[in-house]
Amino acid sequence: MKIAVDAMGGDNAPQSVVEGVEKARDAFEDMEFVLFGKVDEIKPLVKDQTRISFEQADEVIVMNDEPVKAIRRKKQSSLVLAAKAVKEGQADALFSCGNTGALLAAGLLLIGRIKGVERPGLLSTLPVVSSAQGGFNLLDSGANADNKPEYLHQFAVMGKFYAQTVRGIENPRIGLLNNGTEPHKGSKLTQAAYQLISEDPSLNFVGNVESRDLTNGVCDVAVADGFTGNAVLKAIEGTASAVMHLVKDSVKDANLFGKLGALMFKPNLMKIKDRVNPSRYGGAVLLGVKAPVVKAHGSSDAQTVYYTMKQIRTILNENLLSKFKTAFQTQDEEQN
Amino acid sequence: MKIAVDAMGGDNAPQSVVEGVEKARDAFEDMEFVLFGKVDEIKPLVKDQTRISFEQADEVIVMNDEPVKAIRRKKQSSLVLAAKAVKEGQADALFSCGNTGALLAAGLLLIGRIKGVERPGLLSTLPVVSSAQGGFNLLDSGANADNKPEYLHQFAVMGKFYAQTVRGIENPRIGLLNNGTEPHKGSKLTQAAYQLISEDPSLNFVGNVESRDLTNGVCDVAVADGFTGNAVLKAIEGTASAVMHLVKDSVKDANLFGKLGALMFKPNLMKIKDRVNPSRYGGAVLLGVKAPVVKAHGSSDAQTVYYTMKQIRTILNENLLSKFKTAFQTQDEEQN
């Protein structure tokens, strides 16, 4: 398998992207990488060019570029050229740590939807505090600001296949993010989506779930409209980070006795920090486009890039996308 | 001022409600309380009946009652009778720690909207981690599942007056909760609401804000549709609580050396726990109805009930509702 890598996207690019790619190359013999970017800059960073090739890209899409405009205008950017390589079958998946909106736009506009998928959805994996399984999936976590009930039903189906295939959960529990757990609760959108999802016998639907229970593992896959999903994702990340900062600051403010205590307790606190770190759970995946399009955090280090490459490898090896094609093409034919 | 108290609502009712009421009565000579509930149960808990009276209510609305049905059918419940006392002018504000939905329904259906207010919104106060000011307001945090841009504009206006009057912030920074900070970002709803809010010269609008920045104090008042606001509120509360549990569990899992360290550091950790505790910031207020309708957490202790009574006292003493009446009646007349 060959991965098209936007080597210029992200806060630590291209250094940490290159390091992560080399780590993945060393670990997985079936993986090849094409690095898109300023070859002059990238090539000297690569220690061993085995299964790594380079494609020159003169432009870079930066964080504050307007996504759709950037995709249309910066045709020589590392992201656009990498996406085109996937579209043309020269690579099997697209990876970037850069501008999320631009990556979504590249996935939607350049790589394109799978037939029968109404709207691709962005799937994120977040930590579960109390459980051995370690995480839950949230989708749509930001691809669609305006949503219809049918999109949410498809997110449930795609989330189920992802959790089965990539996370190895046999019969994933699907929850619908709502403002109460009772079946009648919610907006017109969630009430209609509840009907559609509950009537689908292929889904192990556990009903409505509330955002406060997500990090306690109330479901394996939480389905949301992309606006609310995005807000919840950012609220969870922001709050976890804010509380960890409070802990850090409280060490500074402690007296000598307290500081000594904190030092002795520190290894345990570091474990928590690692546990709530979302990048540990891999990248966000745009589900419903014709190839895996995967976004790692802008601040990703080499280890996170490596984890995300491992995740992409599983998606490809387990043929996740063929499951979508089968599910939605049948549905499409039934409707037509 | 006289407060109608649903003495039966909440996990620790009536005990902690009564204790909190007595604390507030001792602190504020201008406050009187009418406790609605099972007088047999409540009266023996009251140590001193000064400025406290009782009204018998045979029924109780419980947590899993369906709100609107409960309001209509349980006409002898402590909540319904307390709301009616407010409606009929026998009391100036309504307080409950019980079923939130039922309290909202009581506010909307029994006490009623202020003329010119399209939809009352629920205002919550949440902690800001990094700032001296200590908190931000989020509204609507759950009264309206389906929203129009005009509602969000009114939430901004009501939130401004609340922050000015109750929190003493001269020129509160109003943010619109959105899935990106750029002005063009968002759903159809937030794009239209952005226009309305940005065109209102009476508002100090700081533009779009993201949920991850709320606990860092990016604005004093965050305006949201009630569905997203509710999801963000619960995500922040759930995550803060989950991380604090992780810290607690990690003490259990520590070796003797780590445990000793945790013990020495504990006073500092307790301060954080207190700081992220939402009940410290008072109750949630339904803004836009004809009297203050205030909800304290279901798990409120006497101290939280006391804080919330203090908050109600400020709302009444500062004449918050007369500001709404002036603002929206003028608007109403201009439109007609």
XYZ file of C-alpha atoms in Angstrom, chain A:
336
model
C 0.000 0.000 0.000
C 1.124 3.504 -0.805
C 0.315 6.561 1.327
C 0.282 10.092 -0.123
C 1.669 12.307 2.625
C 1.216 16.073 2.842
C 4.663 16.575 4.367
C 4.222 20.357 4.834
C 1.051 20.415 6.978
C 1.159 20.846 10.766
C 3.027 22.828 13.401
C 6.041 20.519 13.438
C 6.184 19.793 9.710
C 8.098 18.578 7.874
C 10.404 17.301 10.669
C 7.944 15.250 12.733
C 6.049 14.051 9.662
C 9.259 12.642 8.196
C 10.249 11.026 11.498
C 6.835 9.432 11.921
C 6.854 8.164 8.341
C 10.277 6.552 8.839
C 9.071 4.927 12.045
C 6.031 3.477 10.229
C 8.161 2.378 7.277
C 10.481 0.509 9.674
C 7.551 -1.157 11.446
C 5.410 -2.153 8.455
C 7.026 -3.781 5.444
C 3.885 -3.455 3.335
C 3.833 0.359 3.553
C 5.266 2.816 1.012
C 5.151 6.605 1.249
C 5.168 9.496 -1.208
C 6.077 12.744 0.524
C 4.602 15.860 -1.125
C 6.277 19.180 -0.363
C 9.436 21.171 -0.805
C 11.810 18.358 -1.712
C 14.839 20.508 -0.856
C 13.580 20.794 2.686
C 12.247 17.288 3.147
C 14.879 15.072 1.546
C 17.752 16.016 3.871
C 15.547 15.058 6.868
C 15.031 11.489 5.627
C 17.664 9.147 7.047
C 16.814 6.117 4.894
C 14.915 6.430 1.595
C 13.703 2.813 1.518
C 10.045 2.824 0.376
C 9.958 6.632 0.541
C 9.696 8.785 -2.571
C 9.261 12.525 -3.095
C 7.052 14.805 -5.181
C 7.794 18.504 -5.471
C 5.016 20.892 -4.319
C 5.817 24.603 -4.536
C 2.937 25.825 -2.376
C 1.715 25.176 1.170
C -1.822 25.568 2.496
C -1.522 27.243 5.876
C -3.791 27.127 8.922
C -5.683 30.348 8.218
C -6.261 29.716 4.511
C -9.973 29.538 3.661
C -10.387 25.791 2.885
C -12.337 25.662 -0.377
C -10.553 28.685 -1.848
C -7.195 27.220 -0.918
C -7.980 23.914 -2.629
C -9.063 25.732 -5.793
C -6.277 28.284 -5.940
C -3.208 26.574 -4.510
C -3.079 23.869 -7.142
C 0.632 23.317 -6.546
C 0.241 22.835 -2.809
C 1.445 19.676 -1.095
C -2.112 18.845 -0.005
C -3.736 19.283 -3.421
C -1.031 17.315 -5.222
C -1.202 14.510 -2.645
C -5.006 14.369 -2.981
C -4.716 14.237 -6.773
C -2.284 11.346 -6.547
C -4.900 9.441 -4.531
C -7.639 10.383 -6.957
C -5.592 9.129 -9.886
C -4.865 5.825 -8.180
C -1.157 6.500 -7.646
C -1.668 6.222 -3.881
C -4.186 4.453 -1.638
C -4.728 6.965 1.167
C -4.194 10.630 2.017
C -2.516 11.842 5.209
C -2.075 15.390 6.560
C -1.466 17.226 9.868
C -2.423 20.550 8.251
C -5.553 22.685 7.837
C -8.532 20.396 8.669
C -11.037 22.275 6.534
C -8.727 22.140 3.531
C -8.168 18.405 4.001
C -11.946 17.835 4.175
C -12.418 19.954 1.057
C -9.674 17.989 -0.726
C -11.380 14.734 0.267
C -14.819 15.890 -0.848
C -13.923 17.845 -3.981
C -10.857 16.032 -5.301
C -11.194 12.419 -4.129
C -15.004 12.390 -4.070
C -17.829 10.539 -2.366
C -18.514 6.822 -2.512
C -21.662 6.201 -4.524
C -24.716 6.169 -2.250
C -23.077 8.161 0.557
C -25.079 11.351 1.046
C -22.451 13.211 3.064
C -19.064 11.984 4.225
C -18.583 12.411 7.969
C -15.467 13.052 10.024
C -14.838 10.325 12.609
C -12.742 11.129 15.667
C -11.616 8.815 18.431
C -11.682 10.130 21.981
C -10.623 8.670 25.315
C -12.948 6.776 27.640
C -11.880 7.261 31.224
C -13.308 4.258 32.983
C -12.924 1.472 30.514
C -10.482 -1.088 29.213
C -11.550 -0.514 25.632
C -10.025 2.916 25.889
C -11.978 5.048 23.457
C -15.143 5.973 21.646
C -15.784 7.233 18.141
C -17.619 10.466 17.477
C -18.979 11.249 14.033
C -19.699 13.593 12.395
C -17.163 15.643 14.323
C -17.047 18.527 11.893
C -17.485 17.844 8.186
C -21.099 19.066 7.910
C -22.469 22.194 9.569
C -26.021 21.586 8.313
C -27.436 18.085 8.500
C -30.405 15.926 7.559
C -31.646 12.858 9.479
C -30.504 10.592 6.626
C -26.898 11.770 7.028
C -26.976 10.821 10.695
C -28.262 7.352 9.840
C -25.402 6.878 7.389
C -22.916 8.113 9.998
C -24.228 5.360 12.280
C -23.675 2.724 9.592
C -20.170 3.971 8.734
C -19.262 4.283 12.418
C -20.381 0.705 13.017
C -18.148 -0.634 10.235
C -15.226 1.468 11.449
C -15.527 0.242 15.047
C -15.867 -3.367 13.869
C -13.089 -3.296 11.339
C -10.491 -0.970 12.785
C -11.128 -1.296 16.515
C -12.205 -4.947 16.514
C -15.470 -4.392 18.397
C -17.778 -7.151 17.254
C -21.136 -5.501 17.839
C -20.453 -1.815 18.520
C -22.982 0.068 20.647
C -24.291 3.012 18.627
C -25.602 6.047 20.535
C -27.287 9.177 19.199
C -25.942 12.361 20.796
C -28.940 14.179 22.188
C -30.013 16.583 24.932
C -31.592 13.832 27.016
C -31.734 10.058 27.018
C -35.494 9.562 26.600
C -36.555 8.477 23.066
C -38.816 11.507 22.513
C -36.046 14.006 23.364
C -34.247 16.400 21.091
C -34.515 18.659 18.098
C -36.550 17.866 14.991
C -33.306 16.577 13.472
C -32.419 14.162 16.267
C -36.002 12.990 16.683
C -36.149 12.031 12.999
C -32.653 10.508 13.108
C -33.681 8.469 16.160
C -36.482 6.913 14.101
C -34.220 6.035 11.174
C -31.456 4.555 13.319
C -33.778 2.613 15.607
C -35.546 1.074 12.599
C -32.272 -0.252 11.099
C -31.913 -3.869 12.283
C -28.211 -3.958 11.309
C -27.370 -1.489 14.097
C -26.926 -2.196 17.806
C -28.621 1.062 18.763
C -28.459 1.916 22.464
C -30.606 5.036 22.102
C -29.920 8.653 22.955
C -26.731 9.507 24.815
C -25.689 12.747 26.503
C -22.321 14.400 26.003
C -21.517 14.181 29.730
C -21.518 10.373 29.536
C -19.338 9.962 26.439
C -16.011 9.881 28.296
C -17.533 7.252 30.591
C -18.007 4.858 27.682
C -21.785 4.970 27.342
C -21.390 3.847 23.704
C -18.692 2.780 21.227
C -19.875 5.098 18.460
C -21.635 8.403 19.132
C -23.532 9.786 16.152
C -23.986 13.559 15.945
C -24.677 16.270 13.443
C -21.354 17.803 12.407
C -22.020 21.109 14.148
C -22.809 19.665 17.579
C -20.213 16.905 17.174
C -17.539 19.502 16.479
C -18.578 21.589 19.485
C -18.572 18.550 21.778
C -15.195 17.337 20.491
C -13.624 20.726 21.131
C -15.331 21.068 24.528
C -13.957 17.698 25.666
C -10.448 18.467 24.375
C -10.469 21.999 25.761
C -11.729 20.993 29.189
C -9.322 18.066 29.578
C -6.449 20.338 28.656
C -7.691 23.158 30.934
C -7.985 20.850 33.948
C -4.519 19.397 33.315
C -3.197 22.974 33.180
C -4.897 23.710 36.489
C -3.092 20.731 38.004
C 0.207 21.981 36.589
C -0.389 25.526 37.867
C -1.340 24.226 41.287
C 2.110 22.621 41.539
C 3.650 26.043 40.906
C 1.447 27.647 43.566
C 2.071 24.939 46.160
C 4.332 25.449 49.171
C 7.542 23.442 49.455
C 5.748 20.552 51.131
C 3.074 20.448 48.417
C 5.703 20.731 45.655
C 7.592 17.763 47.085
C 4.323 15.804 47.195
C 3.573 16.697 43.581
C 7.052 15.549 42.553
C 6.497 12.179 44.230
C 3.052 11.868 42.641
C 4.212 13.114 39.232
C 4.647 9.741 37.463
C 0.967 9.045 38.124
C -0.093 12.444 36.851
C 1.929 11.909 33.676
C -0.009 8.712 33.020
C -3.273 10.689 33.198
C -1.920 13.286 30.836
C -1.071 10.529 28.399
C -4.474 8.933 28.845
C -6.454 12.084 28.053
C -4.194 12.994 25.139
C -6.438 12.574 22.084
C -3.530 12.103 19.659
C -2.823 8.754 21.310
C -6.002 7.488 19.654
C -4.900 8.165 16.088
C -6.163 10.626 13.516
C -9.609 11.781 12.448
C -10.882 9.916 9.379
C -13.174 11.333 6.705
C -15.541 8.407 6.124
C -17.538 8.091 2.921
C -14.950 9.255 0.374
C -13.312 6.903 -2.108
C -10.049 6.516 -0.179
C -9.004 6.944 3.450
C -8.428 10.647 4.156
C -6.846 10.970 7.571
C -6.028 14.026 9.664
C -3.602 13.945 12.573
C -3.490 16.799 15.094
C -1.687 19.957 13.966
C 0.669 19.555 16.906
C 1.444 15.897 16.122
C 4.874 14.565 16.993
C 6.576 11.633 15.247
C 4.870 9.116 17.529
C 1.400 10.422 16.647
C 2.236 10.351 12.935
C 3.366 6.759 13.410
C 0.128 5.787 15.235
C -1.934 7.372 12.490
C -0.042 5.490 9.771
C -0.730 2.265 11.660
C -4.432 3.218 11.737
C -4.442 3.884 7.966
C -2.778 0.503 7.418
C -5.588 -1.233 9.343
C -8.264 0.648 7.386
C -6.687 -0.480 4.114
C -5.841 -4.054 5.173
C -9.327 -4.644 6.520
C -10.988 -3.223 3.407
C -13.178 -0.820 5.367
C -14.206 1.120 2.278
C -15.459 -1.915 0.395
C -17.918 -2.431 3.285
C -19.277 1.076 2.753
C -19.525 0.483 -0.983
C -21.542 -2.687 -0.471
C -23.810 -1.147 2.169
C -24.604 2.066 0.345
C -24.705 0.822 -3.220
C -27.352 -1.717 -2.223
C -29.249 1.036 -0.470
C -28.844 3.239 -3.520
C -30.206 0.558 -5.834
C -33.136 -0.138 -3.527
C -34.044 3.535 -3.599
C -33.736 3.871 -7.366
